[in-house]
PDB file of C-alpha atoms in Angstrom:
ATOM      1  CA  MET A  19       6.055  51.164  39.863  1.00 57.00           C
ATOM      2  CA  CYS A  20       5.680  49.281  36.556  1.00 62.00           C
ATOM      3  CA  GLU A  21       3.521  46.196  35.978  1.00 66.00           C
ATOM      4  CA  PHE A  22       6.580  43.946  36.117  1.00 62.00           C
ATOM      5  CA  ASP A  23       7.463  45.164  39.625  1.00 62.00           C
ATOM      6  CA  ILE A  24       3.888  44.562  40.774  1.00 64.00           C
ATOM      7  CA  ILE A  25       4.025  40.982  39.451  1.00 65.00           C
ATOM      8  CA  LEU A  26       7.364  40.343  41.169  1.00 63.00           C
ATOM      9  CA  ASP A  27       5.897  41.463  44.499  1.00 70.00           C
ATOM     10  CA  VAL A  28       3.471  38.512  44.313  1.00 70.00           C
ATOM     11  CA  PHE A  29       6.236  35.887  44.270  1.00 67.00           C
ATOM     12  CA  PRO A  30       8.524  35.055  47.197  1.00 71.00           C
ATOM     13  CA  ASP A  31      12.278  35.631  46.859  1.00 73.00           C
ATOM     14  CA  GLU A  32      12.899  31.972  47.711  1.00 76.00           C
ATOM     15  CA  LEU A  33      10.604  29.075  46.875  1.00 75.00           C
ATOM     16  CA  PRO A  34       9.763  27.018  49.983  1.00 76.00           C
ATOM     17  CA  GLY A  35       9.889  23.712  48.081  1.00 76.00           C
ATOM     18  CA  ILE A  36       8.441  21.852  45.150  1.00 77.00           C
ATOM     19  CA  PRO A  37       4.689  21.366  44.680  1.00 77.00           C
ATOM     20  CA  PRO A  38       3.120  18.132  45.946  1.00 80.00           C
ATOM     21  CA  VAL A  39       3.131  15.097  43.649  1.00 81.00           C
ATOM     22  CA  ARG A  40      -0.038  14.969  41.564  1.00 83.00           C
ATOM     23  CA  GLU A  41      -1.504  12.224  39.402  1.00 87.00           C
ATOM     24  CA  VAL A  42      -0.908  13.759  35.982  1.00 83.00           C
ATOM     25  CA  GLU A  43      -0.107  11.899  32.786  1.00 82.00           C
ATOM     26  CA  PHE A  44       2.712  13.623  30.992  1.00 80.00           C
ATOM     27  CA  ASN A  45       5.147  12.658  28.297  1.00 85.00           C
ATOM     28  CA  ILE A  46       7.431  14.313  25.802  1.00 87.00           C
ATOM     29  CA  GLU A  47       7.044  12.882  22.322  1.00 92.00           C
ATOM     30  CA  LEU A  48      10.221  12.546  20.302  1.00 94.00           C
ATOM     31  CA  ILE A  49      10.824  12.083  16.601  1.00 94.00           C
ATOM     32  CA  PRO A  50      10.791   8.286  16.001  1.00 95.00           C
ATOM     33  CA  ARG A  51      14.146   6.485  16.321  1.00 94.00           C
ATOM     34  CA  SER A  52      15.766   9.417  18.104  1.00 93.00           C
ATOM     35  CA  GLU A  53      18.934   8.542  19.995  1.00 92.00           C
ATOM     36  CA  PRO A  54      19.637   9.884  23.495  1.00 92.00           C
ATOM     37  CA  ILE A  55      21.416  13.228  23.438  1.00 89.00           C
ATOM     38  CA  SER A  56      24.323  13.831  25.744  1.00 82.00           C
ATOM     39  CA  LYS A  57      26.567  16.727  24.784  1.00 84.00           C
ATOM     40  CA  ALA A  58      29.945  17.450  26.289  1.00 84.00           C
ATOM     41  CA  PRO A  59      29.842  20.114  28.995  1.00 86.00           C
ATOM     42  CA  TYR A  60      30.776  23.678  28.163  1.00 90.00           C
ATOM     43  CA  ARG A  61      34.140  24.798  29.501  1.00 93.00           C
ATOM     44  CA  MET A  62      33.901  26.823  32.689  1.00 93.00           C
ATOM     45  CA  ALA A  63      36.280  28.993  34.642  1.00 92.00           C
ATOM     46  CA  PRO A  64      37.164  27.732  38.148  1.00 94.00           C
ATOM     47  CA  ILE A  65      34.866  30.332  39.736  1.00 92.00           C
ATOM     48  CA  GLU A  66      31.987  29.104  37.532  1.00 92.00           C
ATOM     49  CA  LEU A  67      32.684  25.477  38.499  1.00 94.00           C
ATOM     50  CA  LYS A  68      32.532  26.433  42.177  1.00 94.00           C
ATOM     51  CA  GLU A  69      29.267  28.328  41.610  1.00 93.00           C
ATOM     52  CA  LEU A  70      27.858  25.324  39.712  1.00 93.00           C
ATOM     53  CA  LYS A  71      28.753  22.984  42.575  1.00 94.00           C
ATOM     54  CA  ASP A  72      27.216  25.360  45.133  1.00 94.00           C
ATOM     55  CA  GLN A  73      23.991  25.839  43.161  1.00 92.00           C
ATOM     56  CA  LEU A  74      23.604  22.108  42.456  1.00 93.00           C
ATOM     57  CA  GLN A  75      24.160  21.274  46.141  1.00 95.00           C
ATOM     58  CA  GLU A  76      21.480  23.799  47.121  1.00 91.00           C
ATOM     59  CA  LEU A  77      19.019  22.416  44.538  1.00 90.00           C
ATOM     60  CA  LEU A  78      19.701  18.843  45.721  1.00 92.00           C
ATOM     61  CA  LYS A  79      19.285  19.824  49.384  1.00 91.00           C
ATOM     62  CA  ARG A  80      15.950  21.530  48.695  1.00 87.00           C
ATOM     63  CA  GLY A  81      14.662  18.595  46.621  1.00 86.00           C
ATOM     64  CA  PHE A  82      14.297  20.540  43.365  1.00 86.00           C
ATOM     65  CA  ILE A  83      16.625  18.102  41.565  1.00 88.00           C
ATOM     66  CA  HIS A  84      17.870  14.564  42.211  1.00 88.00           C
ATOM     67  CA  LEU A  85      20.798  12.468  41.054  1.00 91.00           C
ATOM     68  CA  SER A  86      20.288  10.640  37.772  1.00 88.00           C
ATOM     69  CA  VAL A  87      22.089   8.129  35.575  1.00 90.00           C
ATOM     70  CA  SER A  88      20.060   8.953  32.471  1.00 88.00           C
ATOM     71  CA  PRO A  89      21.726   8.615  29.051  1.00 90.00           C
ATOM     72  CA  TRP A  90      20.124  11.981  28.214  1.00 89.00           C
ATOM     73  CA  GLY A  91      21.915  15.176  29.127  1.00 88.00           C
ATOM     74  CA  ALA A  92      22.108  18.881  28.367  1.00 90.00           C
ATOM     75  CA  PRO A  93      25.018  21.232  28.984  1.00 91.00           C
ATOM     76  CA  VAL A  94      24.755  24.065  31.492  1.00 91.00           C
ATOM     77  CA  LEU A  95      26.166  27.565  31.422  1.00 90.00           C
ATOM     78  CA  PHE A  96      25.971  30.717  33.481  1.00 90.00           C
ATOM     79  CA  VAL A  97      24.610  34.120  32.550  1.00 90.00           C
ATOM     80  CA  LYS A  98      25.653  37.031  34.732  1.00 89.00           C
ATOM     81  CA  LYS A  99      22.687  38.894  36.240  1.00 88.00           C
ATOM     82  CA  LYS A 100      22.540  42.667  36.723  1.00 90.00           C
ATOM     83  CA  ASP A 101      23.407  42.290  40.408  1.00 91.00           C
ATOM     84  CA  GLY A 102      26.590  40.365  39.529  1.00 89.00           C
ATOM     85  CA  SER A 103      25.319  36.950  40.625  1.00 89.00           C
ATOM     86  CA  MET A 104      25.185  34.075  38.153  1.00 89.00           C
ATOM     87  CA  ARG A 105      22.046  32.452  36.768  1.00 90.00           C
ATOM     88  CA  LEU A 106      22.260  28.751  35.927  1.00 90.00           C
ATOM     89  CA  CYS A 107      20.908  28.054  32.418  1.00 92.00           C
ATOM     90  CA  ILE A 108      20.398  24.683  30.749  1.00 92.00           C
ATOM     91  CA  ASP A 109      20.884  24.422  26.983  1.00 93.00           C
ATOM     92  CA  TYR A 110      18.003  22.271  25.717  1.00 92.00           C
ATOM     93  CA  ARG A 111      18.422  23.233  22.034  1.00 93.00           C
ATOM     94  CA  GLU A 112      19.523  19.749  20.891  1.00 93.00           C
ATOM     95  CA  LEU A 113      16.637  18.072  22.736  1.00 92.00           C
ATOM     96  CA  ASN A 114      14.199  20.637  21.333  1.00 93.00           C
ATOM     97  CA  LYS A 115      15.279  19.669  17.788  1.00 94.00           C
ATOM     98  CA  ILE A 116      13.973  16.104  18.252  1.00 95.00           C
ATOM     99  CA  THR A 117      10.882  16.975  20.299  1.00 94.00           C
ATOM    100  CA  ILE A 118       7.479  16.795  18.616  1.00 93.00           C
ATOM    101  CA  ARG A 119       5.782  20.056  19.516  1.00 89.00           C
ATOM    102  CA  ASN A 120       2.296  20.187  21.043  1.00 84.00           C
ATOM    103  CA  ARG A 121      -0.317  21.590  18.735  1.00 75.00           C
TER     104      ARG A 121
END
């Protein structure tokens, strides 16, 4: 058994929920005068669109995400995992370009 397998044994297969709300000040600093970024979605095959709908419904149901009307947005895509299932990935590259990094 390698170290990676030992680490994976510590975490549950499914998260029971999100952590409790805590009083923490947090903000993401952006380059001054940055405009909201909202890129067009990547094209997806019908099977990917169904998977996206299913995964988003599950995340909404479990409270990990919520509906938003923000002018900010990032496209999503899928990466096929070794077991054949699809991993939802969010492309934050455009947002990262205007984010002031922590030092």
